[in-house]
Amino acid sequence: MSYNSDTIAAIATASGNGSISIIRVSGVDSIAAVDKIFHKNISKNDAIINNNSDVSGQLASVSTHTVHHGWIGVSTDEIIDEALVLVMRAPGSYTAEDVVEIQCHGGGLAAKKILELLLHHGVRLAEPGEFTKRAFLNGRIDLTQAESVMEVISSKSELALSTAGEHLRGDVRDVIRSMREVILTDMAYLEAALDDPEHIEMGDYSETLLSHLDPIEDKLSVIVKSSENGRFISEGINTVIVGRPNVGKSSFLNCILRQDRAIVTDVPGTTRDTLEEDVRLGGLLLRLVDTAGIRETSDEVESIGVEKAKSAVEHADLLICVLDSSEVLTSEDRDILNMCKDKSSIVLLNKSDLGAVIDVESIRREISSFFGSGDGERKSEVDDQKSGIDDQRSDASDRISVMEFSARTGVGLRELEALIEDKLLSEFLGDSDHQSVPVITNLRQKEALYEVKTSIDRLRETIAAGMPEDLLTVDLLSAYESLGRITGDTFEDDLVDKIFSDFCMGK
């Protein structure tokens, strides 16, 4: 069945109590269907509301993008609710079809009754994502814009919302289609030269082709590199809080959340499992994971918690290592600090309000010792080895920050939040250049970009091997189609069905 052959409807607002509910109707018969249940004027006790008698078919001739007040029901004697009706005629609507939206009172029941009335008049219940799917199939938006709709809906940070907005605007589409245009022109020339070699010279067109592909490949490399940041934008930064028992990890979680989320006691080992919470810093999202204190223990349950903590560390994007600055450094502290050397980390010297026994400089020296002897006077026997150690120490200095903090009083919290935000922007999102290329956050699009790059690499190998020119079109076509799959200019029905099946109802 063609998507343009029937009319669909769904409740577009979330379920539950609210001030209004919206029923969206789209398709060739949408206006006529709503007209059958819309009554602009009703009478009661012989008094005419709006000073007119009831007239049916009042929406058929109204102008597009107009709002009409009335009542929805089987008839003027069986009214469901007072409502506003918005009429948007094709092609200037979300789906590029005739669309009508009915705004009734919230609560769910009225909207459900109105939807049932529409279905009684031959309208079909929409599938999840079918309105956006029609917008794509009708050419109003491309596939990247369609996917960005769900990105907007599911955004959990300002940066994610901003990136989704860029995709919805068509930034990805414009870049991809400009690449496709260049490749299409080259394919057309090669095909023409192969079909009519007497009049169209191939000559050294291979060099010309490579000169056309060079800027495409450069831009692809930048996009692919920036797409590595896409997960951090869309999903947030996986931030694991780690330390030995009773150093204040849970107190820190409560402090940064500004609520008592984790249980805090003086008994070591209170936290037995991971506890996850989200916190927004500026435009960024941190997915905080509080873990059990890491130590040797004979308690079976606590041991499980320790193993889960170590596993969380392995998968962390950012580590927040909490030390008790009022106590001397223990072997357990050193083991935990050692975990930080391969991760972007912040070491918090907590309990600074109790009087410091360890300070920032001593911890920095401790961290430095993990990358070499720690003896500044000792000379390496091999210069290259010494250089490598120095580079590692420099990298550690960049990746691992150390600061004083008090989870009990909150002293240092603002400075910590500023440090985290700066660290995330520089280390995780520093390669993103929003001015030159869009940041890809969609895994499907990212995979297609890798396919394009692979096709261009194969084409270079074909040229270098001196293979016949007709083989060049094979790799060019592959790159062209992979780019098309990103925007939906070339697509398979099952892929499109899968994409839109993940949408919410009414969208």
Coordinates of C-alpha atoms in Angstrom, one line a residue:
M1 CA 0.0 0.0 0.0
S2 CA 1.3 3.4 -0.9
Y3 CA 1.9 5.7 2.0
N4 CA -0.1 8.4 0.2
S5 CA -3.1 6.2 -0.4
D6 CA -4.5 6.3 3.1
T7 CA -5.0 8.7 6.0
I8 CA -3.4 8.1 9.4
A9 CA -3.9 9.5 12.8
A10 CA -2.3 9.3 16.3
I11 CA -2.1 11.1 19.6
A12 CA 1.1 13.2 19.3
T13 CA 1.4 14.2 23.0
A14 CA 2.7 12.1 25.9
S15 CA 0.2 10.1 27.9
G16 CA -0.9 11.3 31.4
N17 CA -2.4 14.4 32.8
G18 CA -1.7 17.7 31.0
S19 CA -3.3 20.9 29.9
I20 CA -3.8 19.8 26.3
S21 CA -3.6 16.7 24.1
I22 CA -2.9 16.8 20.3
I23 CA -4.3 14.4 17.8
R24 CA -2.4 14.5 14.5
V25 CA -4.0 13.5 11.2
S26 CA -2.2 13.2 7.9
G27 CA -3.2 12.1 4.4
V28 CA -5.3 13.0 1.4
D29 CA -8.6 12.6 3.4
S30 CA -7.4 14.2 6.6
I31 CA -9.4 17.5 6.2
A32 CA -12.6 15.6 5.1
A33 CA -12.3 13.1 8.0
V34 CA -11.9 15.8 10.7
D35 CA -14.7 17.8 9.0
K36 CA -17.1 14.9 9.8
I37 CA -16.6 15.3 13.6
F38 CA -15.9 19.0 13.8
H39 CA -18.7 21.4 14.7
K40 CA -18.0 25.0 14.7
N41 CA -21.2 26.0 16.3
I42 CA -23.5 24.1 18.7
S43 CA -26.8 24.9 20.3
K44 CA -28.0 24.1 23.8
N45 CA -31.4 24.9 25.3
D46 CA -32.3 26.8 22.2
A47 CA -29.4 29.2 22.7
I48 CA -27.1 29.4 19.8
I49 CA -23.4 29.6 20.6
N50 CA -21.4 31.9 18.3
N51 CA -24.8 33.1 17.0
N52 CA -25.0 30.7 14.1
S53 CA -26.6 27.3 13.5
D54 CA -24.4 24.2 13.1
V55 CA -22.8 23.9 9.7
S56 CA -20.9 20.8 8.5
G57 CA -18.0 20.7 6.0
Q58 CA -16.6 24.0 7.3
L59 CA -12.9 23.0 6.9
A60 CA -13.1 22.0 3.3
S61 CA -12.5 25.5 2.0
V62 CA -10.4 27.1 4.8
S63 CA -7.0 28.5 4.0
T64 CA -3.8 26.6 5.0
H65 CA -2.2 27.2 8.3
T66 CA -5.3 28.5 10.0
V67 CA -6.8 27.8 13.4
H68 CA -10.5 27.1 14.0
H69 CA -12.4 26.9 17.3
G70 CA -15.3 24.5 17.7
W71 CA -16.4 21.2 19.3
I72 CA -15.5 17.6 18.5
G73 CA -18.2 14.9 18.6
V74 CA -20.5 12.5 16.7
S75 CA -23.0 15.4 16.4
T76 CA -23.9 18.6 18.2
D77 CA -25.9 16.4 20.6
E78 CA -22.9 14.1 21.4
I79 CA -19.9 16.4 22.0
I80 CA -16.6 15.0 23.3
D81 CA -14.7 18.2 23.9
E82 CA -14.2 21.8 22.9
A83 CA -11.1 22.1 20.7
L84 CA -8.9 24.1 18.4
V85 CA -8.3 22.6 14.9
L86 CA -5.2 23.5 12.9
V87 CA -5.4 23.0 9.1
M88 CA -2.1 22.7 7.1
R89 CA -2.4 21.9 3.5
A90 CA 0.1 20.1 1.3
P91 CA 2.9 20.6 0.6
G92 CA 3.5 23.1 3.4
S93 CA 3.1 20.7 6.3
Y94 CA 5.4 18.4 8.3
T95 CA 4.6 15.3 6.1
A96 CA 4.1 17.4 2.9
E97 CA 0.5 16.0 2.9
D98 CA -2.7 17.6 4.2
V99 CA -2.4 17.6 7.9
V100 CA -4.9 18.5 10.6
E101 CA -4.1 18.8 14.3
I102 CA -6.8 18.7 16.9
Q103 CA -6.0 20.3 20.3
C104 CA -8.3 19.2 23.0
H105 CA -8.1 19.2 26.8
G106 CA -5.5 16.9 28.3
G107 CA -5.9 13.9 30.5
G108 CA -5.9 11.3 27.8
L109 CA -9.5 10.2 27.7
A110 CA -10.8 13.0 25.5
A111 CA -8.0 12.5 23.0
K112 CA -8.5 8.7 23.0
K113 CA -12.3 9.2 22.3
I114 CA -11.5 11.6 19.4
L115 CA -9.0 9.2 17.9
E116 CA -11.5 6.4 18.1
L117 CA -14.0 8.6 16.3
L118 CA -11.5 9.3 13.5
L119 CA -10.8 5.6 13.1
H120 CA -14.6 5.0 12.9
H121 CA -14.6 7.3 9.9
G122 CA -11.9 5.3 8.0
V123 CA -8.7 6.9 9.2
R124 CA -6.0 4.3 10.0
L125 CA -3.9 4.3 13.3
A126 CA -0.4 5.5 12.5
E127 CA 2.6 3.3 13.1
P128 CA 5.5 4.6 15.3
G129 CA 7.4 7.3 13.4
E130 CA 5.1 7.1 10.4
F131 CA 4.5 10.9 10.2
T132 CA 8.3 11.5 9.9
K133 CA 8.6 8.5 7.6
R134 CA 6.1 10.2 5.2
A135 CA 8.0 13.5 5.5
F136 CA 11.1 11.6 4.3
L137 CA 9.3 9.6 1.6
N138 CA 7.6 12.7 0.3
G139 CA 11.0 14.5 0.0
R140 CA 10.4 17.1 2.6
I141 CA 13.4 16.0 4.6
D142 CA 16.3 13.6 4.0
L143 CA 17.2 10.6 6.2
T144 CA 19.8 12.5 8.3
Q145 CA 17.1 15.1 9.2
A146 CA 14.6 12.4 9.9
E147 CA 17.0 10.7 12.4
S148 CA 17.8 14.1 13.9
V149 CA 14.2 14.4 14.9
M150 CA 14.7 11.6 17.4
E151 CA 18.0 13.1 18.4
V152 CA 16.2 16.3 19.4
I153 CA 13.6 14.3 21.3
S154 CA 16.2 12.2 23.2
S155 CA 18.7 15.0 23.8
K156 CA 20.0 15.0 27.4
S157 CA 22.4 18.0 27.2
E158 CA 22.5 21.4 25.6
L159 CA 25.4 20.3 23.4
A160 CA 23.4 17.2 22.2
L161 CA 20.4 19.4 21.5
S162 CA 22.5 21.9 19.6
T163 CA 24.2 19.2 17.5
A164 CA 20.8 17.6 16.7
G165 CA 19.5 21.1 15.7
E166 CA 22.4 21.4 13.2
H167 CA 21.5 18.0 11.8
L168 CA 17.8 18.9 11.6
R169 CA 18.8 22.1 9.7
G170 CA 20.4 19.9 7.1
D171 CA 24.1 20.5 7.8
V172 CA 25.0 16.8 7.3
R173 CA 22.8 16.5 4.2
D174 CA 24.5 19.6 2.5
V175 CA 28.0 18.2 3.1
I176 CA 27.2 14.7 1.9
R177 CA 25.3 15.8 -1.2
S178 CA 28.1 18.2 -2.2
M179 CA 30.5 15.1 -2.1
R180 CA 28.0 13.1 -4.2
E181 CA 27.8 15.8 -6.8
V182 CA 31.6 15.7 -7.4
I183 CA 31.7 11.9 -7.6
L184 CA 28.6 11.9 -9.9
T185 CA 30.3 14.3 -12.3
D186 CA 33.4 12.1 -12.5
M187 CA 31.4 8.9 -13.0
A188 CA 29.5 10.6 -15.9
Y189 CA 32.8 11.7 -17.5
L190 CA 34.3 8.2 -17.2
E191 CA 31.2 6.5 -18.6
A192 CA 31.0 8.9 -21.5
A193 CA 34.7 8.4 -22.3
L194 CA 34.3 4.6 -22.2
D195 CA 31.3 4.8 -24.5
D196 CA 32.8 7.2 -26.9
P197 CA 36.6 7.0 -26.8
E198 CA 37.0 8.6 -30.2
H199 CA 35.6 12.0 -29.1
I200 CA 36.3 12.0 -25.3
E201 CA 39.9 11.6 -24.3
M202 CA 40.7 9.6 -21.1
G203 CA 44.3 10.8 -21.2
D204 CA 45.6 11.3 -17.6
Y205 CA 42.2 11.6 -16.2
S206 CA 43.2 9.4 -13.3
E207 CA 45.3 12.3 -11.9
T208 CA 42.4 14.7 -12.4
L209 CA 40.1 12.2 -10.6
L210 CA 42.5 12.0 -7.7
S211 CA 42.6 15.8 -7.5
H212 CA 38.8 15.8 -7.2
L213 CA 38.9 13.2 -4.5
D214 CA 41.6 14.7 -2.4
P215 CA 39.4 17.4 -0.8
I216 CA 36.6 14.9 -0.3
E217 CA 38.9 12.5 1.4
D218 CA 40.3 15.3 3.6
K219 CA 36.8 16.4 4.6
L220 CA 35.9 12.7 5.3
S221 CA 38.9 12.3 7.6
V222 CA 37.8 15.4 9.6
I223 CA 34.2 14.2 9.8
V224 CA 35.2 10.6 10.8
K225 CA 37.6 12.0 13.4
S226 CA 34.9 14.3 14.8
S227 CA 32.4 11.5 14.8
E228 CA 34.5 9.8 17.5
N229 CA 33.2 12.6 19.7
G230 CA 29.6 11.9 18.7
R231 CA 29.1 9.3 21.5
F232 CA 30.2 11.8 24.1
I233 CA 27.8 14.3 22.8
S234 CA 24.8 12.0 22.4
E235 CA 25.3 9.7 25.3
G236 CA 27.4 11.8 27.8
I237 CA 30.8 11.2 29.4
N238 CA 31.0 7.9 31.4
T239 CA 32.5 9.3 34.6
V240 CA 33.5 6.8 37.3
I241 CA 34.1 7.8 41.0
V242 CA 36.8 5.5 42.5
G243 CA 38.7 5.3 45.8
R244 CA 39.2 3.1 48.8
P245 CA 36.4 2.8 51.4
N246 CA 35.4 5.8 53.5
V247 CA 37.3 8.5 51.5
G248 CA 34.1 10.3 50.6
K249 CA 33.1 9.0 47.2
S250 CA 29.3 8.9 48.0
S251 CA 29.6 12.2 49.8
F252 CA 31.1 13.7 46.6
L253 CA 28.3 12.2 44.5
N254 CA 25.7 13.8 46.8
C255 CA 27.7 17.1 46.7
I256 CA 27.8 17.4 42.9
L257 CA 24.2 16.3 42.6
R258 CA 23.2 18.7 45.3
Q259 CA 20.9 16.1 46.9
D260 CA 21.3 13.1 49.2
R261 CA 21.3 10.3 46.6
A262 CA 23.8 7.9 48.1
I263 CA 23.9 6.5 51.6
V264 CA 26.7 8.0 53.6
T265 CA 28.0 6.4 56.9
D266 CA 31.2 6.2 58.9
V267 CA 31.2 2.4 58.3
P268 CA 33.7 1.4 55.6
G269 CA 32.2 -0.6 52.7
T270 CA 28.7 0.9 52.9
T271 CA 28.5 1.1 49.1
R272 CA 28.3 -2.5 47.8
D273 CA 27.1 -1.9 44.2
T274 CA 27.5 0.8 41.5
L275 CA 25.1 3.7 41.7
E276 CA 24.5 5.7 38.5
E277 CA 23.2 9.3 38.1
D278 CA 23.3 12.0 35.4
V279 CA 24.5 15.5 36.0
R280 CA 24.7 18.4 33.5
L281 CA 27.7 20.8 33.6
G282 CA 27.2 23.7 31.2
G283 CA 26.1 22.1 27.9
L284 CA 27.6 18.7 28.8
L285 CA 26.3 15.5 30.4
L286 CA 28.2 13.4 32.9
R287 CA 27.0 9.9 33.5
L288 CA 28.3 9.5 37.1
V289 CA 29.0 6.0 38.5
D290 CA 29.6 5.7 42.2
T291 CA 31.5 2.5 43.0
A292 CA 32.3 0.3 46.0
G293 CA 35.5 1.2 47.9
I294 CA 38.4 -0.8 46.4
R295 CA 40.3 -2.9 49.0
E296 CA 41.2 -6.4 49.9
T297 CA 38.2 -8.0 51.7
S298 CA 36.9 -11.4 52.7
D299 CA 33.3 -10.3 52.6
E300 CA 31.8 -12.1 49.6
V301 CA 29.2 -9.4 48.8
E302 CA 31.7 -6.6 49.1
S303 CA 34.2 -8.5 46.9
I304 CA 31.6 -8.6 44.1
G305 CA 31.2 -4.8 44.5
V306 CA 35.0 -4.3 44.3
E307 CA 35.2 -6.3 41.1
K308 CA 32.3 -4.3 39.6
A309 CA 34.2 -1.1 40.6
K310 CA 37.3 -2.3 38.8
S311 CA 35.3 -3.2 35.7
A312 CA 33.7 0.2 35.7
V313 CA 37.2 1.8 35.8
E314 CA 38.2 -0.1 32.7
H315 CA 35.2 1.2 30.7
A316 CA 35.4 4.8 32.1
D317 CA 35.9 7.9 29.9
L318 CA 36.8 10.0 32.9
L319 CA 37.9 8.9 36.4
I320 CA 37.4 10.9 39.5
C321 CA 39.8 9.4 42.1
V322 CA 38.9 10.4 45.6
L323 CA 41.6 10.4 48.3
D324 CA 41.3 11.3 52.0
S325 CA 43.8 14.2 52.4
S326 CA 43.6 14.0 56.2
E327 CA 45.3 10.6 56.2
V328 CA 48.6 9.4 54.9
L329 CA 48.6 7.7 51.5
T330 CA 48.1 4.0 51.7
S331 CA 49.1 1.1 49.4
E332 CA 45.4 0.9 48.3
D333 CA 45.5 4.6 47.4
R334 CA 48.6 4.1 45.3
D335 CA 47.0 1.1 43.5
I336 CA 44.0 3.2 42.7
L337 CA 46.2 6.2 41.6
N338 CA 47.9 3.8 39.3
M339 CA 44.6 3.1 37.6
C340 CA 44.5 6.7 36.6
K341 CA 47.6 6.7 34.5
D342 CA 45.9 5.4 31.3
K343 CA 42.7 7.4 31.8
S344 CA 41.7 11.1 31.7
S345 CA 41.4 11.6 35.5
I346 CA 40.8 14.1 38.3
V347 CA 42.3 13.3 41.7
L348 CA 40.3 14.9 44.5
L349 CA 42.0 15.5 47.8
N350 CA 38.8 15.2 49.8
K351 CA 38.3 16.2 53.5
S352 CA 40.4 19.3 53.1
D353 CA 38.4 20.8 55.9
L354 CA 39.9 18.4 58.4
G355 CA 43.5 19.5 57.8
A356 CA 45.8 18.1 55.1
V357 CA 48.3 15.4 55.5
I358 CA 48.9 15.0 51.8
D359 CA 48.9 17.9 49.3
V360 CA 48.7 18.5 45.6
E361 CA 52.4 18.5 44.9
S362 CA 53.0 15.2 46.7
I363 CA 50.3 13.5 44.8
R364 CA 51.7 14.9 41.5
R365 CA 55.1 13.4 42.4
E366 CA 53.4 10.1 43.2
I367 CA 51.7 10.0 39.8
S368 CA 54.9 10.9 38.1
S369 CA 56.6 7.9 39.6
F370 CA 54.2 5.6 37.7
F371 CA 55.9 6.7 34.5
G372 CA 59.5 6.2 35.4
S373 CA 61.9 6.1 38.4
G374 CA 60.7 9.4 39.8
D375 CA 64.4 10.4 40.2
G376 CA 65.0 13.6 38.3
E377 CA 68.8 13.2 38.6
R378 CA 69.0 9.7 37.2
K379 CA 69.9 9.5 33.5
S380 CA 68.6 6.9 31.1
E381 CA 71.0 4.6 29.4
V382 CA 69.1 5.0 26.2
D383 CA 68.1 8.5 25.0
D384 CA 65.1 7.3 23.2
Q385 CA 63.8 5.5 26.3
K386 CA 64.3 8.6 28.4
S387 CA 62.5 10.7 25.8
G388 CA 59.6 8.2 25.8
I389 CA 59.4 8.4 29.6
D390 CA 59.4 12.2 29.5
D391 CA 56.6 12.2 26.9
Q392 CA 54.6 9.8 29.1
R393 CA 55.0 12.1 32.1
S394 CA 54.0 15.1 30.0
D395 CA 50.9 13.2 28.8
A396 CA 50.1 12.2 32.4
S397 CA 50.3 15.8 33.5
D398 CA 47.8 16.8 30.8
R399 CA 45.4 13.9 31.5
I400 CA 45.5 13.8 35.3
S401 CA 44.5 16.9 37.3
V402 CA 44.8 17.2 41.1
M403 CA 42.9 19.5 43.4
E404 CA 41.8 20.0 47.0
F405 CA 38.1 19.5 47.8
S406 CA 35.7 19.1 50.7
A407 CA 32.5 17.1 50.0
R408 CA 31.2 18.0 53.4
T409 CA 31.4 21.8 53.1
G410 CA 31.3 22.1 49.3
V411 CA 34.5 24.1 49.2
G412 CA 36.0 23.6 45.7
L413 CA 32.8 22.4 44.0
R414 CA 32.5 25.3 41.6
E415 CA 36.2 25.1 40.8
L416 CA 35.8 21.3 40.2
E417 CA 32.8 21.8 37.9
A418 CA 34.8 24.4 35.9
L419 CA 37.7 22.0 35.7
I420 CA 35.6 19.1 34.6
E421 CA 33.8 21.2 31.9
D422 CA 37.2 22.5 30.6
K423 CA 38.7 19.0 30.6
L424 CA 35.8 17.5 28.7
L425 CA 35.8 20.3 26.1
S426 CA 39.5 20.0 25.5
E427 CA 40.1 16.3 25.8
F428 CA 36.9 14.7 24.5
L429 CA 35.5 17.4 22.3
G430 CA 38.6 19.4 21.4
D431 CA 38.8 18.0 17.8
S432 CA 35.2 19.0 17.0
D433 CA 35.1 21.9 14.6
H434 CA 31.5 22.9 14.3
Q435 CA 32.3 25.6 11.9
S436 CA 33.9 23.3 9.2
V437 CA 32.1 20.0 9.5
P438 CA 29.0 18.6 11.3
V439 CA 29.7 16.2 14.2
I440 CA 28.2 12.8 13.4
T441 CA 26.5 11.2 16.4
N442 CA 24.6 8.5 14.5
L443 CA 26.3 5.1 14.3
R444 CA 24.6 4.1 11.0
Q445 CA 25.9 7.3 9.4
K446 CA 29.4 6.8 10.9
E447 CA 29.6 3.2 9.4
A448 CA 28.6 4.5 6.0
L449 CA 31.4 7.1 6.2
Y450 CA 33.9 4.4 6.8
E451 CA 32.5 2.5 3.7
V452 CA 33.0 5.7 1.6
K453 CA 36.6 6.0 2.8
T454 CA 37.3 2.3 2.1
S455 CA 35.9 2.7 -1.5
I456 CA 38.2 5.7 -2.1
D457 CA 41.2 3.9 -0.7
R458 CA 40.5 1.0 -3.1
L459 CA 40.2 3.4 -6.0
R460 CA 43.6 4.8 -5.2
E461 CA 45.0 1.3 -5.2
T462 CA 43.3 0.6 -8.6
I463 CA 44.9 3.7 -10.1
A464 CA 48.3 2.9 -8.6
A465 CA 48.2 -0.6 -10.0
G466 CA 47.5 0.7 -13.5
M467 CA 44.2 -1.2 -13.8
P468 CA 41.7 -0.5 -16.7
E469 CA 39.7 2.7 -16.4
D470 CA 36.3 0.9 -16.4
L471 CA 37.3 -0.5 -12.9
L472 CA 37.4 3.0 -11.5
T473 CA 33.7 3.4 -11.9
V474 CA 33.1 0.4 -9.7
D475 CA 34.7 2.0 -6.6
L476 CA 33.3 5.5 -7.5
L477 CA 29.8 4.0 -7.6
S478 CA 30.4 2.2 -4.3
A479 CA 31.4 5.5 -2.7
Y480 CA 28.5 7.3 -4.3
E481 CA 25.9 4.8 -3.0
S482 CA 27.4 4.7 0.5
L483 CA 27.1 8.5 0.7
G484 CA 23.5 8.2 -0.6
R485 CA 22.7 5.8 2.2
I486 CA 23.5 8.4 4.7
T487 CA 21.0 10.9 3.3
G488 CA 18.5 8.3 2.0
D489 CA 19.0 9.2 -1.6
T490 CA 19.6 5.5 -2.0
F491 CA 17.9 3.3 0.5
E492 CA 16.4 -0.1 1.1
D493 CA 12.9 -0.4 2.4
D494 CA 13.9 -2.7 5.3
L495 CA 16.5 -0.2 6.5
V496 CA 13.9 2.7 6.4
D497 CA 11.4 0.5 8.2
K498 CA 13.9 -0.3 10.9
I499 CA 14.9 3.4 11.4
F500 CA 11.4 4.6 11.8
S501 CA 10.2 1.7 14.0
D502 CA 12.3 3.1 16.8
F503 CA 10.4 6.4 16.7
C504 CA 7.7 7.3 19.2
M505 CA 4.0 7.1 18.4
G506 CA 2.6 10.3 16.8
K507 CA 5.9 11.4 15.4

